[in-house]
Amino acid sequence: MDTKPTTSTASILDFLNRFIAALGITAAVSVEESADGPRLNLTGDEAELLVRHRGEPLKALQHVVDMAFSRSLPDDTRVFVDALEYRKGKDIELRHMAKFLAEKAKQTGLDQQLGPLNPYERRLVHMAVAEVPGVTTESIGDAFSKTVLISLRK
Amino acid sequence: MPGVREVVEVMAKALADQPNDVRVTESQHKHMTVIELFVAPGDLGKLIGRQGRTAAALRTLASSAGEREGKQVTLEIREGR
């Protein structure tokens, strides 16, 4: 894992600090460079404002950051914005659930469904289930929210 | 000075191709705080986004900023002169 912040990460960090100041909350931003792109996490009690309403404000902030900065990042990377590791926690839960259902599919031979999930969440599920031998995943349904089907490999 | 107007301004300037043309006003109408965001004509589509997703995100975060001050916020996005 590379921890050297890139110039685009620096401008995202600068934006988040200005956003925090405009909100008038006391919060700090921790930065981590991963292979998938920079991960920025807002810390401090008042960052709780962003995880209210089931994390809707955090999702909105992610969208604004995507729209404003994704062009300045390499094609295969993405910024990940979090607050109080709210999304990280949810991602871990989702991965556990995916693996649990994969084991269940394996033992019972029955298809398991997980969703509806957005593209980011589906990717997490596909990657988690790929670590379980003998099962496959498939996204079903259309448009933005699809369901992931976990089934025994034939 | 922190506030709803400032939050909208910071986000709009980051999104716009012409940040210098971004202007944000705040006014009070009874119990509603009305935020008007003026952007360059060429930036309007960008600030609204596909299916209004960016406008929705801006409204969500403007509301969060309002929550801290006990304000009910509405956000209008307009073409500046």
Coordinates of C-alpha atoms in Angstrom, one line a residue:
Chain A
M1 CA 0.0 0.0 0.0
D2 CA 1.3 3.4 -1.0
T3 CA 0.9 6.2 1.5
K4 CA 2.3 9.1 -0.5
P5 CA -0.5 11.5 -1.2
T6 CA -0.8 12.5 -4.8
T7 CA -1.6 16.1 -6.0
S8 CA -5.2 15.2 -6.7
T9 CA -5.5 13.8 -3.2
A10 CA -4.1 17.0 -1.8
S11 CA -6.8 19.0 -3.7
I12 CA -9.6 16.7 -2.4
L13 CA -8.2 17.1 1.1
D14 CA -8.2 20.8 0.7
F15 CA -11.8 20.7 -0.4
L16 CA -12.9 18.6 2.6
N17 CA -11.1 20.9 5.0
R18 CA -12.9 23.9 3.5
F19 CA -16.2 22.0 3.6
I20 CA -15.6 21.2 7.3
A21 CA -14.8 24.8 8.1
A22 CA -17.9 26.0 6.2
L23 CA -20.1 23.6 8.2
G24 CA -18.5 24.9 11.4
I25 CA -17.7 21.5 12.8
T26 CA -14.6 20.4 14.5
A27 CA -13.2 17.4 12.5
A28 CA -10.0 16.1 11.0
V29 CA -9.4 14.2 7.8
S30 CA -7.2 11.1 7.7
V31 CA -5.9 10.1 4.3
E32 CA -4.8 6.7 3.1
E33 CA -3.7 5.8 -0.4
S34 CA -4.9 2.4 -1.5
A35 CA -4.6 0.6 -4.9
D36 CA -8.2 1.5 -5.6
G37 CA -7.6 5.2 -4.9
P38 CA -7.4 7.6 -2.0
R39 CA -9.5 6.9 1.1
L40 CA -10.4 9.9 3.2
N41 CA -12.1 9.6 6.6
L42 CA -13.5 12.4 8.6
T43 CA -12.9 12.0 12.3
G44 CA -14.0 13.8 15.4
D45 CA -17.3 13.7 17.3
E46 CA -19.0 16.4 15.2
A47 CA -18.5 14.4 12.0
E48 CA -21.5 12.5 13.3
L49 CA -23.6 15.1 11.4
L50 CA -22.7 13.3 8.2
V51 CA -23.8 9.8 9.3
R52 CA -27.3 10.9 10.4
H53 CA -30.3 9.9 8.3
R54 CA -28.7 6.5 7.5
G55 CA -25.6 8.2 6.1
E56 CA -27.4 10.2 3.4
P57 CA -25.3 13.3 3.9
L58 CA -22.1 11.2 3.5
K59 CA -23.5 9.6 0.3
A60 CA -24.2 13.1 -1.0
L61 CA -20.7 14.3 -0.1
Q62 CA -19.2 11.2 -1.9
H63 CA -21.2 12.2 -5.0
V64 CA -20.0 15.8 -4.9
V65 CA -16.4 14.7 -4.5
D66 CA -16.9 12.2 -7.4
M67 CA -18.3 14.9 -9.7
A68 CA -15.7 17.5 -8.8
F69 CA -12.5 15.3 -8.7
S70 CA -12.9 12.0 -10.4
R71 CA -11.6 13.5 -13.7
S72 CA -8.3 14.4 -12.0
L73 CA -7.7 10.8 -10.9
P74 CA -6.4 7.9 -12.9
D75 CA -9.1 5.9 -14.7
D76 CA -9.1 2.8 -12.6
T77 CA -9.1 4.6 -9.2
R78 CA -11.9 6.2 -7.2
V79 CA -12.0 8.4 -4.2
F80 CA -13.6 6.9 -1.1
V81 CA -15.1 9.4 1.4
D82 CA -16.0 8.2 4.8
A83 CA -16.9 9.7 8.2
L84 CA -16.2 7.9 11.5
E85 CA -15.5 4.8 9.4
Y86 CA -19.2 4.5 9.0
R87 CA -19.0 3.1 5.5
K88 CA -16.0 1.0 6.3
G89 CA -18.0 -0.7 9.0
K90 CA -20.9 -1.2 6.6
D91 CA -18.6 -2.6 4.0
I92 CA -17.2 -5.1 6.5
E93 CA -20.7 -6.2 7.5
L94 CA -21.7 -6.6 3.8
R95 CA -18.6 -8.8 3.1
H96 CA -19.4 -11.0 6.1
M97 CA -23.0 -11.3 4.9
A98 CA -21.8 -12.3 1.4
K99 CA -19.4 -14.9 2.8
F100 CA -22.1 -16.3 5.1
L101 CA -24.5 -16.6 2.2
A102 CA -21.8 -18.2 0.1
E103 CA -21.3 -20.9 2.7
K104 CA -25.0 -21.4 2.9
A105 CA -25.3 -21.8 -0.8
K106 CA -22.5 -24.4 -0.7
Q107 CA -24.1 -26.4 2.1
T108 CA -27.6 -26.3 0.9
G109 CA -27.1 -26.1 -2.8
L110 CA -29.7 -23.4 -2.9
D111 CA -29.2 -20.0 -4.6
Q112 CA -28.9 -17.1 -2.2
Q113 CA -29.8 -13.5 -3.0
L114 CA -28.3 -10.3 -1.6
G115 CA -29.6 -6.9 -2.5
P116 CA -30.7 -4.6 -3.9
L117 CA -27.2 -3.2 -4.0
N118 CA -25.5 -0.3 -5.8
P119 CA -22.6 -0.9 -8.2
Y120 CA -20.0 -0.3 -5.4
E121 CA -21.7 -2.7 -3.0
R122 CA -22.1 -5.4 -5.8
R123 CA -18.4 -5.2 -6.5
L124 CA -17.6 -5.9 -2.8
V125 CA -19.9 -8.9 -2.8
H126 CA -18.4 -10.4 -6.0
M127 CA -14.9 -10.0 -4.6
A128 CA -15.8 -11.4 -1.2
V129 CA -17.6 -14.5 -2.6
A130 CA -14.7 -15.0 -5.0
E131 CA -12.6 -16.0 -2.0
V132 CA -15.0 -18.9 -1.2
P133 CA -14.2 -21.8 -3.5
G134 CA -17.1 -23.6 -5.2
V135 CA -19.5 -20.8 -5.5
T136 CA -20.2 -18.2 -8.2
T137 CA -22.0 -14.8 -8.2
E138 CA -24.1 -13.1 -10.8
S139 CA -25.8 -9.7 -10.8
I140 CA -29.4 -9.9 -11.8
G141 CA -32.0 -7.2 -12.4
D142 CA -31.5 -4.0 -14.3
A143 CA -30.7 -0.3 -13.8
F144 CA -28.8 1.2 -10.9
S145 CA -29.9 -1.3 -8.1
K146 CA -29.4 -4.9 -8.9
T147 CA -29.4 -8.1 -6.8
V148 CA -26.5 -10.4 -6.5
L149 CA -27.3 -14.1 -6.9
I150 CA -24.9 -16.4 -5.1
S151 CA -25.0 -20.0 -6.3
L152 CA -23.2 -23.3 -6.2
R153 CA -20.7 -23.7 -9.1
K154 CA -21.9 -26.4 -11.5
Chain B
M1 CA -17.9 32.5 9.1
P2 CA -19.5 29.0 8.9
G3 CA -23.1 28.6 7.7
V4 CA -25.4 27.1 5.1
R5 CA -24.5 29.7 2.5
E6 CA -20.7 29.0 2.9
V7 CA -21.2 25.2 2.6
V8 CA -23.1 25.6 -0.7
E9 CA -20.5 28.0 -2.0
V10 CA -17.6 25.7 -1.2
M11 CA -19.3 22.8 -3.0
A12 CA -20.4 24.8 -6.0
K13 CA -17.0 26.3 -6.5
A14 CA -15.4 22.8 -6.5
L15 CA -18.0 21.6 -9.0
A16 CA -18.1 24.5 -11.4
D17 CA -15.8 25.1 -14.4
Q18 CA -16.1 28.8 -13.7
P19 CA -15.8 29.1 -9.9
N20 CA -15.4 32.8 -10.1
D21 CA -19.0 33.1 -11.4
V22 CA -20.4 31.3 -8.4
R23 CA -22.6 33.5 -6.2
V24 CA -24.7 32.4 -3.3
T25 CA -27.3 34.4 -1.4
E26 CA -29.3 33.5 1.7
S27 CA -32.6 35.0 2.7
Q28 CA -35.3 34.3 5.3
H29 CA -38.9 33.7 4.3
K30 CA -40.9 33.0 7.4
H31 CA -39.4 29.8 8.8
M32 CA -37.6 28.8 5.6
T33 CA -34.1 29.7 4.8
V34 CA -33.8 30.2 1.0
I35 CA -30.4 29.7 -0.6
E36 CA -30.0 30.9 -4.1
L37 CA -27.1 29.6 -6.0
F38 CA -26.1 31.5 -9.2
V39 CA -23.7 29.9 -11.7
A40 CA -22.4 30.6 -15.2
P41 CA -24.9 29.4 -17.8
G42 CA -22.4 26.7 -19.0
D43 CA -22.2 25.3 -15.4
L44 CA -25.9 24.9 -14.8
G45 CA -26.0 21.3 -16.2
K46 CA -23.0 20.3 -14.1
L47 CA -24.5 21.6 -10.9
I48 CA -27.8 19.9 -11.5
G49 CA -26.2 16.6 -12.7
R50 CA -27.7 13.6 -14.4
Q51 CA -31.3 13.1 -13.2
G52 CA -30.7 15.9 -10.8
R53 CA -28.4 13.8 -8.6
T54 CA -25.9 16.6 -8.0
A55 CA -28.6 19.1 -7.2
A56 CA -30.1 16.5 -4.8
A57 CA -26.7 16.0 -3.1
L58 CA -26.3 19.7 -2.7
R59 CA -29.7 20.0 -1.1
T60 CA -29.0 17.1 1.3
L61 CA -25.8 18.7 2.5
A62 CA -27.4 22.2 2.6
S63 CA -30.0 20.7 4.9
S64 CA -27.3 19.1 7.1
A65 CA -25.7 22.5 7.4
G66 CA -29.1 24.0 8.3
E67 CA -29.7 21.3 10.9
R68 CA -26.8 22.6 12.9
E69 CA -28.5 26.0 13.1
G70 CA -32.0 24.8 13.4
K71 CA -32.8 26.1 9.9
Q72 CA -35.2 24.6 7.3
V73 CA -33.4 25.1 4.0
T74 CA -34.5 25.2 0.4
L75 CA -31.9 25.5 -2.4
E76 CA -32.6 27.0 -5.8
I77 CA -30.0 26.7 -8.5
R78 CA -30.2 29.5 -11.1
E79 CA -28.3 30.9 -14.1
G80 CA -26.3 33.9 -13.1
R81 CA -26.3 37.0 -15.3

